[in-house]
mmCIF file of C-alpha atoms in Angstrom:
data_model
loop_
_atom_site.group_PDB
_atom_site.id
_atom_site.type_symbol
_atom_site.label_atom_id
_atom_site.label_comp_id
_atom_site.label_asym_id
_atom_site.label_seq_id
_atom_site.Cartn_x
_atom_site.Cartn_y
_atom_site.Cartn_z
ATOM 1 C CA MET A 1 0.125 8.062 19.575
ATOM 2 C CA LYS A 2 0.770 6.805 16.020
ATOM 3 C CA THR A 3 4.322 6.532 14.220
ATOM 4 C CA ALA A 4 5.332 7.038 10.891
ATOM 5 C CA LEU A 5 5.223 3.348 10.255
ATOM 6 C CA ASP A 6 1.577 3.138 11.496
ATOM 7 C CA LEU A 7 0.642 5.720 9.083
ATOM 8 C CA VAL A 8 2.397 3.701 6.231
ATOM 9 C CA ALA A 9 0.764 0.696 7.082
ATOM 10 C CA ALA A 10 -2.629 2.270 7.124
ATOM 11 C CA ALA A 11 -1.767 3.943 3.884
ATOM 12 C CA LYS A 12 -0.871 0.576 2.240
ATOM 13 C CA ALA A 13 -4.041 -0.933 3.458
ATOM 14 C CA ARG A 14 -5.991 1.694 1.382
ATOM 15 C CA ILE A 15 -3.868 1.807 -1.818
ATOM 16 C CA GLN A 16 -2.859 -0.356 -4.726
ATOM 17 C CA GLU A 17 0.755 -1.539 -4.507
ATOM 18 C CA ILE A 18 1.902 -3.162 -7.809
ATOM 19 C CA PRO A 19 4.913 -5.652 -7.517
ATOM 20 C CA VAL A 20 8.330 -4.489 -9.350
ATOM 21 C CA ASP A 21 7.893 -7.452 -11.779
ATOM 22 C CA ALA A 22 4.421 -5.999 -12.682
ATOM 23 C CA ALA A 23 5.674 -2.351 -12.692
ATOM 24 C CA GLU A 24 7.042 -1.864 -16.053
ATOM 25 C CA ALA A 25 3.659 -2.916 -17.693
ATOM 26 C CA ALA A 26 1.746 -0.329 -15.268
ATOM 27 C CA ILE A 27 4.093 2.471 -15.996
ATOM 28 C CA ALA A 28 3.718 1.641 -19.804
ATOM 29 C CA GLN A 29 0.123 2.226 -19.409
ATOM 30 C CA ALA A 30 0.199 5.229 -16.954
ATOM 31 C CA ASP A 31 -0.449 8.701 -17.881
ATOM 32 C CA VAL A 32 2.144 9.923 -15.576
ATOM 33 C CA LEU A 33 5.008 8.309 -13.281
ATOM 34 C CA ILE A 34 5.789 10.539 -10.424
ATOM 35 C CA ASP A 35 9.017 10.233 -8.107
ATOM 36 C CA VAL A 36 7.756 11.540 -4.812
ATOM 37 C CA ARG A 37 11.562 11.628 -3.385
ATOM 38 C CA GLU A 38 13.644 14.861 -2.722
ATOM 39 C CA PRO A 39 15.284 16.449 -5.718
ATOM 40 C CA ASP A 40 18.855 15.307 -4.451
ATOM 41 C CA GLU A 41 17.441 11.873 -4.625
ATOM 42 C CA TYR A 42 16.061 12.096 -7.952
ATOM 43 C CA ARG A 43 19.385 13.412 -9.410
ATOM 44 C CA GLN A 44 21.071 10.500 -8.068
ATOM 45 C CA GLY A 45 18.925 8.185 -10.303
ATOM 46 C CA HIS A 46 15.236 7.635 -11.130
ATOM 47 C CA LEU A 47 13.072 5.502 -13.153
ATOM 48 C CA PRO A 48 13.263 6.428 -16.801
ATOM 49 C CA GLY A 49 10.323 8.852 -17.883
ATOM 50 C CA ALA A 50 9.711 9.829 -14.111
ATOM 51 C CA ILE A 51 9.013 13.486 -13.038
ATOM 52 C CA ASN A 52 9.850 14.713 -9.671
ATOM 53 C CA LEU A 53 7.110 15.933 -7.409
ATOM 54 C CA PRO A 54 8.355 15.554 -3.782
ATOM 55 C CA ARG A 55 5.966 14.429 -1.378
ATOM 56 C CA GLY A 56 6.143 17.765 0.551
ATOM 57 C CA VAL A 57 4.743 19.664 -2.419
ATOM 58 C CA LEU A 58 2.712 16.955 -4.188
ATOM 59 C CA GLU A 59 -0.747 18.038 -3.325
ATOM 60 C CA PHE A 60 0.109 21.702 -4.350
ATOM 61 C CA GLN A 61 2.019 20.774 -7.572
ATOM 62 C CA MET A 62 -0.943 18.536 -8.863
ATOM 63 C CA SER A 63 -3.441 21.321 -7.808
ATOM 64 C CA SER A 64 -1.405 24.007 -9.893
ATOM 65 C CA GLN A 65 -0.729 22.284 -13.068
ATOM 66 C CA SER A 66 -3.486 22.060 -15.654
ATOM 67 C CA ALA A 67 -2.108 18.784 -17.138
ATOM 68 C CA MET A 68 -2.643 17.154 -13.833
ATOM 69 C CA GLU A 69 -6.304 18.307 -13.375
ATOM 70 C CA PRO A 70 -8.083 15.286 -14.839
ATOM 71 C CA ARG A 71 -9.112 12.948 -11.846
ATOM 72 C CA GLY A 72 -9.031 9.967 -14.448
ATOM 73 C CA LEU A 73 -5.233 10.368 -14.861
ATOM 74 C CA ARG A 74 -3.392 7.026 -14.524
ATOM 75 C CA ILE A 75 -0.755 7.632 -11.908
ATOM 76 C CA VAL A 76 2.165 5.548 -10.758
ATOM 77 C CA LEU A 77 4.126 6.818 -7.786
ATOM 78 C CA TYR A 78 7.413 5.489 -6.075
ATOM 79 C CA CYS A 79 9.867 6.746 -3.569
ATOM 80 C CA LYS A 80 12.868 5.030 -2.138
ATOM 81 C CA THR A 81 11.263 1.991 -0.474
ATOM 82 C CA SER A 82 7.431 2.810 -0.732
ATOM 83 C CA GLY A 83 6.308 4.472 2.487
ATOM 84 C CA ARG A 84 6.290 8.110 1.011
ATOM 85 C CA ALA A 85 4.745 6.787 -2.136
ATOM 86 C CA ALA A 86 1.893 5.133 -0.038
ATOM 87 C CA LEU A 87 1.363 8.224 1.784
ATOM 88 C CA ALA A 88 1.236 10.090 -1.538
ATOM 89 C CA ALA A 89 -1.153 7.696 -2.945
ATOM 90 C CA CYS A 90 -3.617 8.225 -0.184
ATOM 91 C CA ALA A 91 -3.357 12.042 -0.379
ATOM 92 C CA LEU A 92 -4.042 11.783 -4.198
ATOM 93 C CA GLN A 93 -7.092 9.395 -3.646
ATOM 94 C CA ASP A 94 -8.264 12.023 -1.005
ATOM 95 C CA MET A 95 -8.109 14.510 -3.744
ATOM 96 C CA GLY A 96 -10.282 12.578 -5.914
ATOM 97 C CA TYR A 97 -7.828 10.751 -8.422
ATOM 98 C CA LEU A 98 -9.379 7.676 -9.406
ATOM 99 C CA ASP A 99 -6.313 5.546 -10.724
ATOM 100 C CA VAL A 100 -3.253 5.751 -8.390
ATOM 101 C CA ARG A 101 -0.829 2.952 -7.886
ATOM 102 C CA SER A 102 2.489 2.637 -6.065
ATOM 103 C CA VAL A 103 5.323 0.501 -6.678
ATOM 104 C CA ALA A 104 5.970 -1.968 -3.926
ATOM 105 C CA GLY A 105 9.638 -1.586 -2.617
ATOM 106 C CA GLY A 106 10.171 1.662 -4.543
ATOM 107 C CA PHE A 107 13.197 2.765 -6.193
ATOM 108 C CA ASP A 108 15.304 0.293 -4.088
ATOM 109 C CA ALA A 109 13.434 -2.653 -5.184
ATOM 110 C CA TRP A 110 13.495 -1.567 -8.826
ATOM 111 C CA LYS A 111 17.022 -1.050 -8.939
ATOM 112 C CA ALA A 112 17.815 -4.507 -6.962
ATOM 113 C CA ALA A 113 15.601 -6.169 -9.828
ATOM 114 C CA GLY A 114 18.188 -4.888 -12.293
ATOM 115 C CA LYS A 115 15.660 -2.508 -14.244
ATOM 116 C CA ALA A 116 16.794 0.641 -15.971
ATOM 117 C CA VAL A 117 17.836 3.772 -14.027
ATOM 118 C CA ALA A 118 18.194 7.010 -15.650
ATOM 119 C CA VAL A 119 20.887 9.520 -14.238
ATOM 120 C CA PRO A 120 20.938 12.870 -15.479
ATOM 121 C CA VAL A 121 24.333 14.044 -17.062
ATOM 122 C CA ALA A 122 25.805 17.102 -15.444
ATOM 123 C CA PRO A 123 26.967 19.605 -18.326
ATOM 124 C CA VAL A 124 30.639 20.014 -18.888
ATOM 125 C CA PHE A 125 31.887 23.457 -19.388
ATOM 126 C CA GLY A 126 35.231 23.701 -21.273
#
């Protein structure tokens, strides 16, 4: 029986991971930056410009949004440490997307490298 780590290792063998030091350039050239973490993780901080499409609904969201239909979209994905993003990248490749990359080390590596993090500000009612 395979473990989650086995599945992630197999996924990483099939996808293109970009190191954190090259991620900003890849993101600048991407059509879409997708955070596949859960909404509560996203609200705690995310890469600037990222949209949140959690791993559990990614395929459904990609299929239901006309802006996401072109299979030539340049897509960069990330999660907390890169496991979910690797699985998501495989799923998108299986759906026919041609240019899908994942940030190696994910959000944790991005933050550890001192790169910019966006944190939504809660409204103040007064």
